[in-house]
mmCIF file of C-alpha atoms in Angstrom:
data_model
loop_
_atom_site.group_PDB
_atom_site.id
_atom_site.type_symbol
_atom_site.label_atom_id
_atom_site.label_comp_id
_atom_site.label_asym_id
_atom_site.label_seq_id
_atom_site.Cartn_x
_atom_site.Cartn_y
_atom_site.Cartn_z
ATOM 1 C CA UNK A 24 -42.964 31.005 17.777
ATOM 2 C CA UNK A 25 -45.351 29.716 19.835
ATOM 3 C CA UNK A 26 -45.890 26.639 20.446
ATOM 4 C CA UNK A 27 -48.924 26.410 17.918
ATOM 5 C CA UNK A 28 -46.913 27.795 15.602
ATOM 6 C CA UNK A 29 -43.925 24.888 16.165
ATOM 7 C CA UNK A 30 -46.815 22.368 15.909
ATOM 8 C CA UNK A 31 -47.526 23.002 12.904
ATOM 9 C CA UNK A 32 -44.410 23.485 11.163
ATOM 10 C CA UNK A 33 -43.582 19.934 12.623
ATOM 11 C CA UNK A 34 -47.339 19.006 11.070
ATOM 12 C CA UNK A 35 -45.692 20.398 7.811
ATOM 13 C CA UNK A 36 -42.508 18.348 7.443
ATOM 14 C CA UNK A 37 -44.148 15.343 8.530
ATOM 15 C CA UNK A 38 -47.053 14.966 5.783
ATOM 16 C CA UNK A 39 -44.203 16.243 3.865
ATOM 17 C CA UNK A 40 -42.574 13.063 4.389
ATOM 18 C CA UNK A 41 -45.128 11.177 4.509
ATOM 19 C CA UNK A 42 -46.334 12.038 1.275
ATOM 20 C CA UNK A 43 -42.450 11.265 -0.018
ATOM 21 C CA UNK A 44 -42.944 7.678 1.706
ATOM 22 C CA UNK A 45 -46.793 7.498 0.204
ATOM 23 C CA UNK A 46 -45.067 5.063 -3.241
ATOM 24 C CA UNK A 47 -43.107 2.706 -0.310
ATOM 25 C CA UNK A 48 -45.784 2.450 1.085
ATOM 26 C CA UNK A 49 -48.227 0.829 -1.028
ATOM 27 C CA UNK A 50 -44.922 -1.235 -2.114
ATOM 28 C CA UNK A 51 -44.117 -2.316 1.511
ATOM 29 C CA UNK A 52 -48.044 -2.967 0.984
ATOM 30 C CA UNK A 53 -48.001 -5.369 -1.728
ATOM 31 C CA UNK A 54 -45.500 -6.880 -0.666
ATOM 32 C CA UNK A 55 -46.564 -8.302 2.417
ATOM 33 C CA UNK A 56 -50.215 -8.890 1.718
ATOM 34 C CA UNK A 57 -48.679 -11.309 -1.477
ATOM 35 C CA UNK A 58 -47.529 -13.602 2.278
ATOM 36 C CA UNK A 59 -50.352 -15.910 3.121
ATOM 37 C CA UNK A 60 -50.084 -15.687 7.106
ATOM 38 C CA UNK A 61 -53.372 -16.562 8.500
ATOM 39 C CA UNK A 62 -52.846 -17.491 12.233
ATOM 40 C CA UNK A 63 -52.368 -21.321 11.878
ATOM 41 C CA UNK A 64 -49.636 -20.406 9.358
ATOM 42 C CA UNK A 65 -46.709 -19.996 10.888
ATOM 43 C CA UNK A 66 -43.992 -20.265 8.434
ATOM 44 C CA UNK A 67 -46.073 -16.875 6.736
ATOM 45 C CA UNK A 68 -46.498 -15.233 9.940
ATOM 46 C CA UNK A 69 -42.486 -15.568 10.217
ATOM 47 C CA UNK A 70 -42.049 -14.455 6.904
ATOM 48 C CA UNK A 71 -43.653 -10.813 7.745
ATOM 49 C CA UNK A 72 -41.942 -11.367 11.158
ATOM 50 C CA UNK A 73 -38.668 -11.274 9.168
ATOM 51 C CA UNK A 74 -39.845 -8.720 6.610
ATOM 52 C CA UNK A 75 -40.789 -6.748 9.488
ATOM 53 C CA UNK A 76 -38.125 -6.954 11.382
ATOM 54 C CA UNK A 77 -35.363 -6.167 8.653
ATOM 55 C CA UNK A 78 -36.968 -2.966 8.192
ATOM 56 C CA UNK A 79 -37.473 -2.652 11.960
ATOM 57 C CA UNK A 80 -33.296 -2.817 12.362
ATOM 58 C CA UNK A 81 -33.035 -0.504 9.442
ATOM 59 C CA UNK A 82 -34.072 2.269 11.600
ATOM 60 C CA UNK A 83 -31.593 1.310 14.485
ATOM 61 C CA UNK A 84 -34.391 -0.615 16.671
ATOM 62 C CA UNK A 85 -32.868 -3.739 18.515
ATOM 63 C CA UNK A 86 -35.333 -6.765 17.414
ATOM 64 C CA UNK A 87 -36.538 -9.326 20.352
ATOM 65 C CA UNK A 88 -38.054 -12.273 17.926
ATOM 66 C CA UNK A 89 -40.111 -15.193 20.709
ATOM 67 C CA UNK A 90 -40.969 -18.043 19.903
ATOM 68 C CA UNK A 91 -44.526 -19.906 21.688
ATOM 69 C CA UNK A 92 -42.667 -21.091 25.037
ATOM 70 C CA UNK A 93 -45.834 -23.384 24.890
ATOM 71 C CA UNK A 94 -46.799 -26.191 22.724
ATOM 72 C CA UNK A 95 -49.219 -25.034 20.367
ATOM 73 C CA UNK A 96 -51.058 -27.395 18.143
ATOM 74 C CA UNK A 97 -51.892 -26.361 15.393
ATOM 75 C CA UNK A 98 -48.283 -24.672 15.774
ATOM 76 C CA UNK A 99 -48.010 -20.420 16.080
ATOM 77 C CA UNK A 100 -45.939 -18.116 14.846
ATOM 78 C CA UNK A 101 -42.915 -15.723 16.668
ATOM 79 C CA UNK A 102 -43.799 -12.898 18.071
ATOM 80 C CA UNK A 103 -41.241 -9.839 17.789
ATOM 81 C CA UNK A 104 -41.023 -7.234 20.313
ATOM 82 C CA UNK A 105 -37.866 -3.926 19.048
ATOM 83 C CA UNK A 106 -36.820 -1.164 20.911
ATOM 84 C CA UNK A 107 -35.458 1.657 20.010
ATOM 85 C CA UNK A 108 -33.579 4.316 23.233
ATOM 86 C CA UNK A 109 -34.258 8.216 22.404
ATOM 87 C CA UNK A 110 -32.442 10.615 23.903
ATOM 88 C CA UNK A 111 -34.722 12.352 26.621
ATOM 89 C CA UNK A 112 -34.457 9.770 29.754
ATOM 90 C CA UNK A 113 -37.251 9.659 31.926
ATOM 91 C CA UNK A 114 -35.522 11.823 34.950
ATOM 92 C CA UNK A 115 -36.192 14.413 32.278
ATOM 93 C CA UNK A 116 -39.509 13.812 31.540
ATOM 94 C CA UNK A 117 -38.931 11.584 28.356
ATOM 95 C CA UNK A 118 -41.612 8.525 27.601
ATOM 96 C CA UNK A 119 -41.739 5.011 26.998
ATOM 97 C CA UNK A 120 -43.920 4.558 23.779
ATOM 98 C CA UNK A 121 -45.955 1.579 22.917
ATOM 99 C CA UNK A 122 -47.001 1.085 19.404
ATOM 100 C CA UNK A 123 -48.870 -2.796 18.678
ATOM 101 C CA UNK A 124 -49.875 -4.306 15.851
ATOM 102 C CA UNK A 125 -50.508 -7.762 14.727
ATOM 103 C CA UNK A 126 -48.936 -9.986 11.714
ATOM 104 C CA UNK A 127 -51.770 -12.429 11.334
ATOM 105 C CA UNK A 128 -54.883 -12.724 9.364
ATOM 106 C CA UNK A 129 -57.991 -14.789 9.096
ATOM 107 C CA UNK A 130 -57.506 -16.325 6.119
ATOM 108 C CA UNK A 131 -56.129 -19.485 5.427
ATOM 109 C CA UNK A 132 -53.381 -20.340 2.531
ATOM 110 C CA UNK A 133 -53.433 -19.702 -0.921
ATOM 111 C CA UNK A 134 -55.749 -16.175 -0.349
ATOM 112 C CA UNK A 135 -53.217 -14.043 -0.707
ATOM 113 C CA UNK A 136 -52.937 -16.348 -4.372
ATOM 114 C CA UNK A 137 -56.621 -15.892 -5.159
ATOM 115 C CA UNK A 138 -56.985 -11.966 -4.185
ATOM 116 C CA UNK A 139 -53.601 -10.789 -4.797
ATOM 117 C CA UNK A 140 -53.151 -7.251 -3.770
ATOM 118 C CA UNK A 141 -54.792 -4.873 -5.885
ATOM 119 C CA UNK A 142 -55.986 -1.121 -6.318
ATOM 120 C CA UNK A 143 -59.061 -0.174 -7.669
ATOM 121 C CA UNK A 144 -58.110 4.084 -7.973
ATOM 122 C CA UNK A 145 -57.527 4.732 -3.663
ATOM 123 C CA UNK A 146 -59.015 1.943 -2.597
ATOM 124 C CA UNK A 147 -56.284 -0.772 -2.094
ATOM 125 C CA UNK A 148 -58.159 -4.349 -1.527
ATOM 126 C CA UNK A 149 -56.081 -7.967 -0.339
ATOM 127 C CA UNK A 150 -56.295 -10.864 2.964
ATOM 128 C CA UNK A 151 -55.002 -8.682 4.954
ATOM 129 C CA UNK A 152 -54.884 -5.101 3.458
ATOM 130 C CA UNK A 153 -56.779 -3.242 6.478
ATOM 131 C CA UNK A 154 -57.083 -5.555 9.649
ATOM 132 C CA UNK A 155 -54.089 -5.760 10.102
ATOM 133 C CA UNK A 156 -50.909 -5.405 7.333
ATOM 134 C CA UNK A 157 -52.149 -1.895 6.267
ATOM 135 C CA UNK A 158 -51.963 -0.089 10.190
ATOM 136 C CA UNK A 159 -48.621 -2.209 10.419
ATOM 137 C CA UNK A 160 -46.735 -0.750 7.333
ATOM 138 C CA UNK A 161 -48.452 2.615 9.051
ATOM 139 C CA UNK A 162 -46.447 1.981 12.413
ATOM 140 C CA UNK A 163 -42.994 1.227 10.264
ATOM 141 C CA UNK A 164 -43.539 4.367 7.806
ATOM 142 C CA UNK A 165 -44.835 6.678 11.077
ATOM 143 C CA UNK A 166 -40.889 4.976 12.496
ATOM 144 C CA UNK A 167 -39.242 6.191 9.779
ATOM 145 C CA UNK A 168 -40.539 9.919 9.302
ATOM 146 C CA UNK A 169 -39.687 10.714 12.412
ATOM 147 C CA UNK A 170 -36.447 9.320 12.408
ATOM 148 C CA UNK A 171 -35.845 11.732 9.191
ATOM 149 C CA UNK A 172 -37.519 14.325 10.666
ATOM 150 C CA UNK A 173 -34.863 13.894 13.756
ATOM 151 C CA UNK A 174 -37.107 13.525 16.669
ATOM 152 C CA UNK A 175 -35.457 11.319 19.544
ATOM 153 C CA UNK A 176 -37.349 12.762 22.535
ATOM 154 C CA UNK A 177 -38.418 10.396 23.996
ATOM 155 C CA UNK A 178 -37.412 8.100 26.480
ATOM 156 C CA UNK A 179 -37.964 4.813 24.379
ATOM 157 C CA UNK A 180 -40.096 3.745 21.740
ATOM 158 C CA UNK A 181 -41.868 -0.517 21.435
ATOM 159 C CA UNK A 182 -42.950 -2.155 18.612
ATOM 160 C CA UNK A 183 -44.756 -5.088 18.744
ATOM 161 C CA UNK A 184 -45.903 -7.639 16.466
ATOM 162 C CA UNK A 185 -47.898 -10.344 17.369
ATOM 163 C CA UNK A 186 -48.806 -13.750 15.516
ATOM 164 C CA UNK A 187 -51.868 -14.514 16.680
ATOM 165 C CA UNK A 188 -54.462 -11.306 17.398
ATOM 166 C CA UNK A 189 -56.898 -12.971 15.494
ATOM 167 C CA UNK A 190 -57.661 -15.847 17.952
ATOM 168 C CA UNK A 191 -56.801 -14.170 20.924
ATOM 169 C CA UNK A 192 -53.311 -14.072 21.260
ATOM 170 C CA UNK A 193 -52.993 -17.575 23.084
ATOM 171 C CA UNK A 194 -48.979 -17.729 22.625
ATOM 172 C CA UNK A 195 -48.316 -13.841 22.642
ATOM 173 C CA UNK A 196 -50.420 -12.560 25.380
ATOM 174 C CA UNK A 197 -47.462 -13.144 28.191
ATOM 175 C CA UNK A 198 -45.149 -10.840 26.193
ATOM 176 C CA UNK A 199 -47.495 -8.201 25.443
ATOM 177 C CA UNK A 200 -48.236 -7.892 29.040
ATOM 178 C CA UNK A 201 -44.790 -8.233 30.211
ATOM 179 C CA UNK A 202 -44.192 -5.545 27.408
ATOM 180 C CA UNK A 203 -46.370 -3.106 28.826
ATOM 181 C CA UNK A 204 -45.841 -3.077 31.780
ATOM 182 C CA UNK A 205 -43.942 0.508 32.353
ATOM 183 C CA UNK A 206 -45.285 2.155 29.348
ATOM 184 C CA UNK A 207 -46.407 5.127 29.520
ATOM 185 C CA UNK A 208 -48.677 5.249 27.159
ATOM 186 C CA UNK A 209 -49.267 2.641 24.002
ATOM 187 C CA UNK A 210 -50.907 3.535 20.336
ATOM 188 C CA UNK A 211 -52.781 0.561 18.916
ATOM 189 C CA UNK A 212 -51.908 0.759 14.813
ATOM 190 C CA UNK A 213 -55.741 -1.337 13.852
ATOM 191 C CA UNK A 214 -57.251 0.496 10.876
ATOM 192 C CA UNK A 215 -59.451 2.649 11.557
ATOM 193 C CA UNK A 216 -62.987 2.225 11.238
ATOM 194 C CA UNK A 217 -64.571 2.921 7.719
ATOM 195 C CA UNK A 218 -65.839 6.813 8.705
ATOM 196 C CA UNK A 219 -62.033 7.447 9.842
ATOM 197 C CA UNK A 220 -63.300 7.003 13.622
ATOM 198 C CA UNK A 221 -60.179 6.080 16.270
ATOM 199 C CA UNK A 222 -61.029 3.313 18.922
ATOM 200 C CA UNK A 223 -61.351 4.717 22.658
ATOM 201 C CA UNK A 224 -62.655 1.723 24.244
ATOM 202 C CA UNK A 225 -63.175 -2.352 23.205
ATOM 203 C CA UNK A 226 -65.572 -3.869 25.398
ATOM 204 C CA UNK A 227 -63.646 -7.381 28.047
ATOM 205 C CA UNK A 228 -64.478 -10.740 27.344
ATOM 206 C CA UNK A 229 -64.850 -13.600 30.269
ATOM 207 C CA UNK A 230 -65.394 -16.895 29.298
ATOM 208 C CA UNK A 231 -67.154 -19.134 31.730
ATOM 209 C CA UNK A 232 -68.707 -22.800 32.329
ATOM 210 C CA UNK A 233 -71.547 -23.681 34.253
ATOM 211 C CA UNK A 234 -71.497 -27.396 35.163
ATOM 212 C CA UNK A 235 -74.830 -28.962 36.689
ATOM 213 C CA UNK A 236 -74.529 -32.016 38.505
ATOM 214 C CA UNK A 237 -78.102 -34.269 38.475
ATOM 215 C CA UNK A 238 -79.321 -37.703 39.868
ATOM 216 C CA UNK A 239 -79.599 -40.641 37.620
ATOM 217 C CA UNK A 240 -82.484 -42.748 36.853
ATOM 218 C CA UNK A 241 -84.496 -45.276 34.605
ATOM 219 C CA UNK A 242 -86.858 -42.668 32.731
ATOM 220 C CA UNK A 243 -88.952 -45.315 32.914
ATOM 221 C CA UNK A 244 -89.967 -47.481 35.931
ATOM 222 C CA UNK A 245 -88.236 -44.311 37.976
ATOM 223 C CA UNK A 246 -88.231 -41.495 36.977
ATOM 224 C CA UNK A 247 -89.139 -39.499 40.302
ATOM 225 C CA UNK A 248 -85.650 -40.938 41.718
ATOM 226 C CA UNK A 249 -83.716 -39.226 39.397
ATOM 227 C CA UNK A 250 -83.038 -35.183 39.857
ATOM 228 C CA UNK A 251 -82.637 -33.948 35.898
ATOM 229 C CA UNK A 252 -79.568 -32.156 35.037
ATOM 230 C CA UNK A 253 -80.707 -31.061 31.698
ATOM 231 C CA UNK A 254 -84.053 -29.404 33.084
ATOM 232 C CA UNK A 255 -81.699 -27.667 35.668
ATOM 233 C CA UNK A 256 -79.315 -25.954 32.655
ATOM 234 C CA UNK A 257 -82.779 -24.903 30.331
ATOM 235 C CA UNK A 258 -83.767 -22.608 33.008
ATOM 236 C CA UNK A 259 -80.219 -21.707 33.879
ATOM 237 C CA UNK A 260 -79.608 -20.954 29.611
ATOM 238 C CA UNK A 261 -83.217 -18.780 29.972
ATOM 239 C CA UNK A 262 -82.045 -16.619 33.956
ATOM 240 C CA UNK A 263 -78.738 -16.061 31.822
ATOM 241 C CA UNK A 264 -80.047 -14.995 28.729
ATOM 242 C CA UNK A 265 -82.567 -12.610 30.892
ATOM 243 C CA UNK A 266 -79.256 -10.432 32.613
ATOM 244 C CA UNK A 267 -78.903 -8.780 28.566
ATOM 245 C CA UNK A 268 -80.103 -5.068 29.172
ATOM 246 C CA UNK A 269 -80.409 -5.065 32.457
ATOM 247 C CA UNK A 270 -77.066 -3.336 32.830
ATOM 248 C CA UNK A 271 -75.645 -0.264 30.201
ATOM 249 C CA UNK A 272 -72.899 -2.035 28.298
ATOM 250 C CA UNK A 273 -72.619 -5.552 29.242
ATOM 251 C CA UNK A 274 -74.329 -8.813 27.185
ATOM 252 C CA UNK A 275 -74.316 -12.209 27.753
ATOM 253 C CA UNK A 276 -74.539 -15.007 25.362
ATOM 254 C CA UNK A 277 -74.734 -18.804 26.200
ATOM 255 C CA UNK A 278 -73.071 -20.791 23.063
ATOM 256 C CA UNK A 279 -73.058 -24.213 23.963
ATOM 257 C CA UNK A 280 -75.050 -26.338 25.849
ATOM 258 C CA UNK A 281 -74.532 -30.121 25.916
ATOM 259 C CA UNK A 282 -76.842 -32.445 28.077
ATOM 260 C CA UNK A 283 -77.044 -36.171 28.789
ATOM 261 C CA UNK A 284 -76.385 -39.549 26.758
ATOM 262 C CA UNK A 285 -79.193 -41.262 26.807
ATOM 263 C CA UNK A 286 -83.474 -40.642 26.063
ATOM 264 C CA UNK A 287 -84.125 -43.060 28.805
ATOM 265 C CA UNK A 288 -81.471 -42.075 31.604
ATOM 266 C CA UNK A 289 -82.683 -38.906 33.581
ATOM 267 C CA UNK A 290 -79.998 -36.610 32.365
ATOM 268 C CA UNK A 291 -76.851 -36.214 35.521
ATOM 269 C CA UNK A 292 -74.671 -33.730 33.752
ATOM 270 C CA UNK A 293 -75.107 -30.415 31.270
ATOM 271 C CA UNK A 294 -72.976 -28.040 30.698
ATOM 272 C CA UNK A 295 -73.421 -24.080 29.381
ATOM 273 C CA UNK A 296 -70.620 -21.902 28.172
ATOM 274 C CA UNK A 297 -70.987 -18.713 28.010
ATOM 275 C CA UNK A 298 -69.232 -14.892 27.883
ATOM 276 C CA UNK A 299 -70.312 -12.021 29.174
ATOM 277 C CA UNK A 300 -68.867 -8.644 27.209
ATOM 278 C CA UNK A 301 -68.919 -5.733 29.376
ATOM 279 C CA UNK A 302 -67.075 -2.056 28.519
ATOM 280 C CA UNK A 303 -66.120 -1.934 31.765
ATOM 281 C CA UNK A 304 -64.738 -4.452 34.841
ATOM 282 C CA UNK A 305 -67.609 -3.376 37.036
ATOM 283 C CA UNK A 306 -69.730 -4.456 34.427
ATOM 284 C CA UNK A 307 -68.105 -8.178 34.095
ATOM 285 C CA UNK A 308 -67.930 -8.375 38.427
ATOM 286 C CA UNK A 309 -71.348 -7.873 37.996
ATOM 287 C CA UNK A 310 -73.065 -10.402 35.353
ATOM 288 C CA UNK A 311 -71.022 -13.152 37.220
ATOM 289 C CA UNK A 312 -72.365 -12.351 40.567
ATOM 290 C CA UNK A 313 -75.474 -12.332 39.047
ATOM 291 C CA UNK A 314 -74.325 -15.719 37.863
ATOM 292 C CA UNK A 315 -73.011 -17.259 41.174
ATOM 293 C CA UNK A 316 -76.447 -16.465 42.781
ATOM 294 C CA UNK A 317 -78.782 -18.406 39.681
ATOM 295 C CA UNK A 318 -76.063 -21.316 40.750
ATOM 296 C CA UNK A 319 -76.882 -21.331 44.089
ATOM 297 C CA UNK A 320 -80.341 -21.498 43.823
ATOM 298 C CA UNK A 321 -81.176 -23.872 41.003
ATOM 299 C CA UNK A 322 -84.777 -24.399 39.403
ATOM 300 C CA UNK A 323 -84.262 -28.157 39.959
ATOM 301 C CA UNK A 324 -84.847 -30.057 43.008
ATOM 302 C CA UNK A 325 -81.198 -32.406 43.843
ATOM 303 C CA UNK A 326 -79.455 -30.496 40.991
ATOM 304 C CA UNK A 327 -76.108 -28.484 42.185
ATOM 305 C CA UNK A 328 -74.201 -25.889 39.537
ATOM 306 C CA UNK A 329 -70.530 -25.085 39.496
ATOM 307 C CA UNK A 330 -69.373 -22.047 37.858
ATOM 308 C CA UNK A 331 -65.813 -21.766 36.694
ATOM 309 C CA UNK A 332 -63.996 -18.721 34.931
ATOM 310 C CA UNK A 333 -62.098 -20.351 31.868
ATOM 311 C CA UNK A 334 -61.073 -16.798 30.166
ATOM 312 C CA UNK A 335 -60.962 -13.276 30.691
ATOM 313 C CA UNK A 336 -59.883 -10.187 27.952
ATOM 314 C CA UNK A 337 -59.763 -7.040 29.787
ATOM 315 C CA UNK A 338 -61.632 -4.381 28.426
ATOM 316 C CA UNK A 339 -59.780 -0.987 27.097
ATOM 317 C CA UNK A 340 -62.184 1.193 29.225
ATOM 318 C CA UNK A 341 -62.892 5.279 28.129
ATOM 319 C CA UNK A 342 -60.782 6.123 30.666
ATOM 320 C CA UNK A 343 -59.282 10.297 31.176
ATOM 321 C CA UNK A 344 -56.144 9.107 30.743
ATOM 322 C CA UNK A 345 -56.868 7.654 27.059
ATOM 323 C CA UNK A 346 -59.122 11.114 26.334
ATOM 324 C CA UNK A 347 -56.120 12.928 26.733
ATOM 325 C CA UNK A 348 -54.608 10.510 24.292
ATOM 326 C CA UNK A 349 -57.783 11.297 22.113
ATOM 327 C CA UNK A 350 -57.826 14.713 22.131
ATOM 328 C CA UNK A 351 -54.377 15.394 21.298
ATOM 329 C CA UNK A 352 -55.528 13.423 17.861
ATOM 330 C CA UNK A 353 -58.139 15.729 17.437
ATOM 331 C CA UNK A 354 -56.212 18.603 17.412
ATOM 332 C CA UNK A 355 -53.313 17.445 15.020
ATOM 333 C CA UNK A 356 -56.489 15.836 12.750
ATOM 334 C CA UNK A 357 -57.775 19.554 12.680
ATOM 335 C CA UNK A 358 -54.449 20.849 12.181
ATOM 336 C CA UNK A 359 -53.944 18.467 9.076
ATOM 337 C CA UNK A 360 -57.489 19.562 7.471
ATOM 338 C CA UNK A 361 -59.628 16.969 8.706
ATOM 339 C CA UNK A 362 -62.069 16.114 11.653
ATOM 340 C CA UNK A 363 -61.411 12.659 13.767
ATOM 341 C CA UNK A 364 -64.290 11.028 15.688
ATOM 342 C CA UNK A 365 -64.132 8.114 18.521
ATOM 343 C CA UNK A 366 -66.333 4.959 18.974
ATOM 344 C CA UNK A 367 -66.293 2.216 21.313
ATOM 345 C CA UNK A 368 -66.283 -1.363 19.799
ATOM 346 C CA UNK A 369 -67.669 -4.726 21.204
ATOM 347 C CA UNK A 370 -64.795 -6.326 19.649
ATOM 348 C CA UNK A 371 -61.239 -7.249 20.845
ATOM 349 C CA UNK A 372 -58.072 -7.657 20.527
ATOM 350 C CA UNK A 373 -54.313 -6.850 21.489
ATOM 351 C CA UNK A 374 -54.735 -2.914 22.513
ATOM 352 C CA UNK A 375 -57.275 -4.554 25.689
ATOM 353 C CA UNK A 376 -54.596 -6.673 26.918
ATOM 354 C CA UNK A 377 -52.082 -3.256 27.198
ATOM 355 C CA UNK A 378 -55.093 -1.712 28.485
ATOM 356 C CA UNK A 379 -55.584 -4.073 31.498
ATOM 357 C CA UNK A 380 -51.762 -3.523 32.807
ATOM 358 C CA UNK A 381 -53.088 -0.496 33.781
ATOM 359 C CA UNK A 382 -51.423 1.978 29.927
ATOM 360 C CA UNK A 383 -53.396 4.396 28.668
ATOM 361 C CA UNK A 384 -54.509 3.146 25.547
ATOM 362 C CA UNK A 385 -55.776 4.869 22.066
ATOM 363 C CA UNK A 386 -56.657 2.699 18.882
ATOM 364 C CA UNK A 387 -57.426 2.007 14.832
ATOM 365 C CA UNK A 388 -54.592 4.690 13.965
ATOM 366 C CA UNK A 389 -53.930 2.350 11.036
ATOM 367 C CA UNK A 390 -55.227 3.568 7.680
ATOM 368 C CA UNK A 391 -58.881 4.241 6.877
ATOM 369 C CA UNK A 392 -60.734 0.709 6.048
ATOM 370 C CA UNK A 393 -62.963 -1.716 6.617
ATOM 371 C CA UNK A 394 -64.802 -4.898 5.345
ATOM 372 C CA UNK A 395 -62.282 -6.835 7.942
ATOM 373 C CA UNK A 396 -62.589 -10.964 8.068
ATOM 374 C CA UNK A 397 -64.225 -11.004 4.315
ATOM 375 C CA UNK A 398 -62.898 -10.961 0.617
ATOM 376 C CA UNK A 399 -64.075 -7.282 0.122
ATOM 377 C CA UNK A 400 -61.723 -6.078 3.235
ATOM 378 C CA UNK A 401 -60.530 -2.668 1.718
ATOM 379 C CA UNK A 402 -58.058 0.054 2.271
ATOM 380 C CA UNK A 403 -58.271 4.229 1.697
ATOM 381 C CA UNK A 404 -54.596 4.618 0.186
ATOM 382 C CA UNK A 405 -55.881 8.154 -0.094
ATOM 383 C CA UNK A 406 -56.034 8.581 3.707
ATOM 384 C CA UNK A 407 -51.983 6.134 4.452
ATOM 385 C CA UNK A 408 -50.572 10.368 4.615
ATOM 386 C CA UNK A 409 -52.544 11.990 7.071
ATOM 387 C CA UNK A 410 -53.175 8.963 9.572
ATOM 388 C CA UNK A 411 -49.455 8.297 9.407
ATOM 389 C CA UNK A 412 -48.408 12.061 9.915
ATOM 390 C CA UNK A 413 -50.775 12.270 12.947
ATOM 391 C CA UNK A 414 -49.459 8.504 14.108
ATOM 392 C CA UNK A 415 -45.873 10.116 13.793
ATOM 393 C CA UNK A 416 -47.051 13.417 15.467
ATOM 394 C CA UNK A 417 -48.434 11.566 18.482
ATOM 395 C CA UNK A 418 -45.258 9.836 18.997
ATOM 396 C CA UNK A 419 -43.545 12.810 19.074
ATOM 397 C CA UNK A 420 -45.766 14.857 20.888
ATOM 398 C CA UNK A 421 -45.738 12.107 24.443
ATOM 399 C CA UNK A 422 -42.329 11.531 24.171
ATOM 400 C CA UNK A 423 -41.872 14.163 25.948
ATOM 401 C CA UNK A 424 -43.731 15.261 29.320
ATOM 402 C CA UNK A 425 -42.948 18.608 28.743
ATOM 403 C CA UNK A 426 -45.137 18.349 25.660
ATOM 404 C CA UNK A 427 -48.639 16.295 27.115
ATOM 405 C CA UNK A 428 -49.061 18.205 30.580
#
């Protein structure tokens, strides 16, 4: 039997198992969509974590529940890291694969009762049905059918479920980065785009604060003795915004500006809060250097400017290693009878943090859905069996370096 014939045989078996699990998938999805798990609802997030933990333990995973180590106000839920050893150690070509999903939604308590899980033909609705509960259940289903298929040819499978992705992962970031280090591949379980595309790249985001210091003076009696920080900040605002369009893949936005205390005082201090988004680390560094140059030469004499980076979420770059994962995914999709595309997005997620550790990542491996973060959020359940099969096959393929060369 050729490699192609073996692959097709495995796909046929996995697809049959995925179809057999379709009804259970819908029951599971309905059960966790009924749990309010907004990022700031730790009790609800932890109920989802309880549910996920029980299923992973049933599949033979050792589960580590980690409460936030720092004080969060408001409090946040637990991060779940589950591990299962395979029969192929690294010395013999086994690979360590990370599957990542998140348990939180953007919706407040009461949303699940107000908009309960429902089906209109194959289209499912409900808070978090696509982002990311549909992907979370898809990952667990893929692991279940792999166990039934008896395909443990990998070094280790790791399942990561985070409680705070929708607010930038403040509590789980360190756990995500520590878990990712040493992995060979990562598969993100966010929903596929509305047109079915996977996600090959996500822009990174760097947040900055520009603090402008001027010199106060009486605005009516001796304004000439002052140095207006607000005026200097206004010039900076215009100059920073003008960076847009100067480099492909880089956008800059000043979202907040604060200045002054009274109208009869020449403004002594101003502040600008801004973000830089870029599809590469080099793009972020380019924008930062440009802003530093502006800060060194303020437009108003007597003022000074200090630039601080307040946060950084690295880009998930479109790399050759990520393209290797995509090539395999496309081949599997073709064998399953559908075409598969990939896109880059400006939105960030846990996949950015994983990519920032140097691990190749392919995201969007959940079922097809859309209208995320809105009451109209939907998931096409007719795509579940194929997408679960695609995910399971990727895990089986990537687990053995002998397959993935």
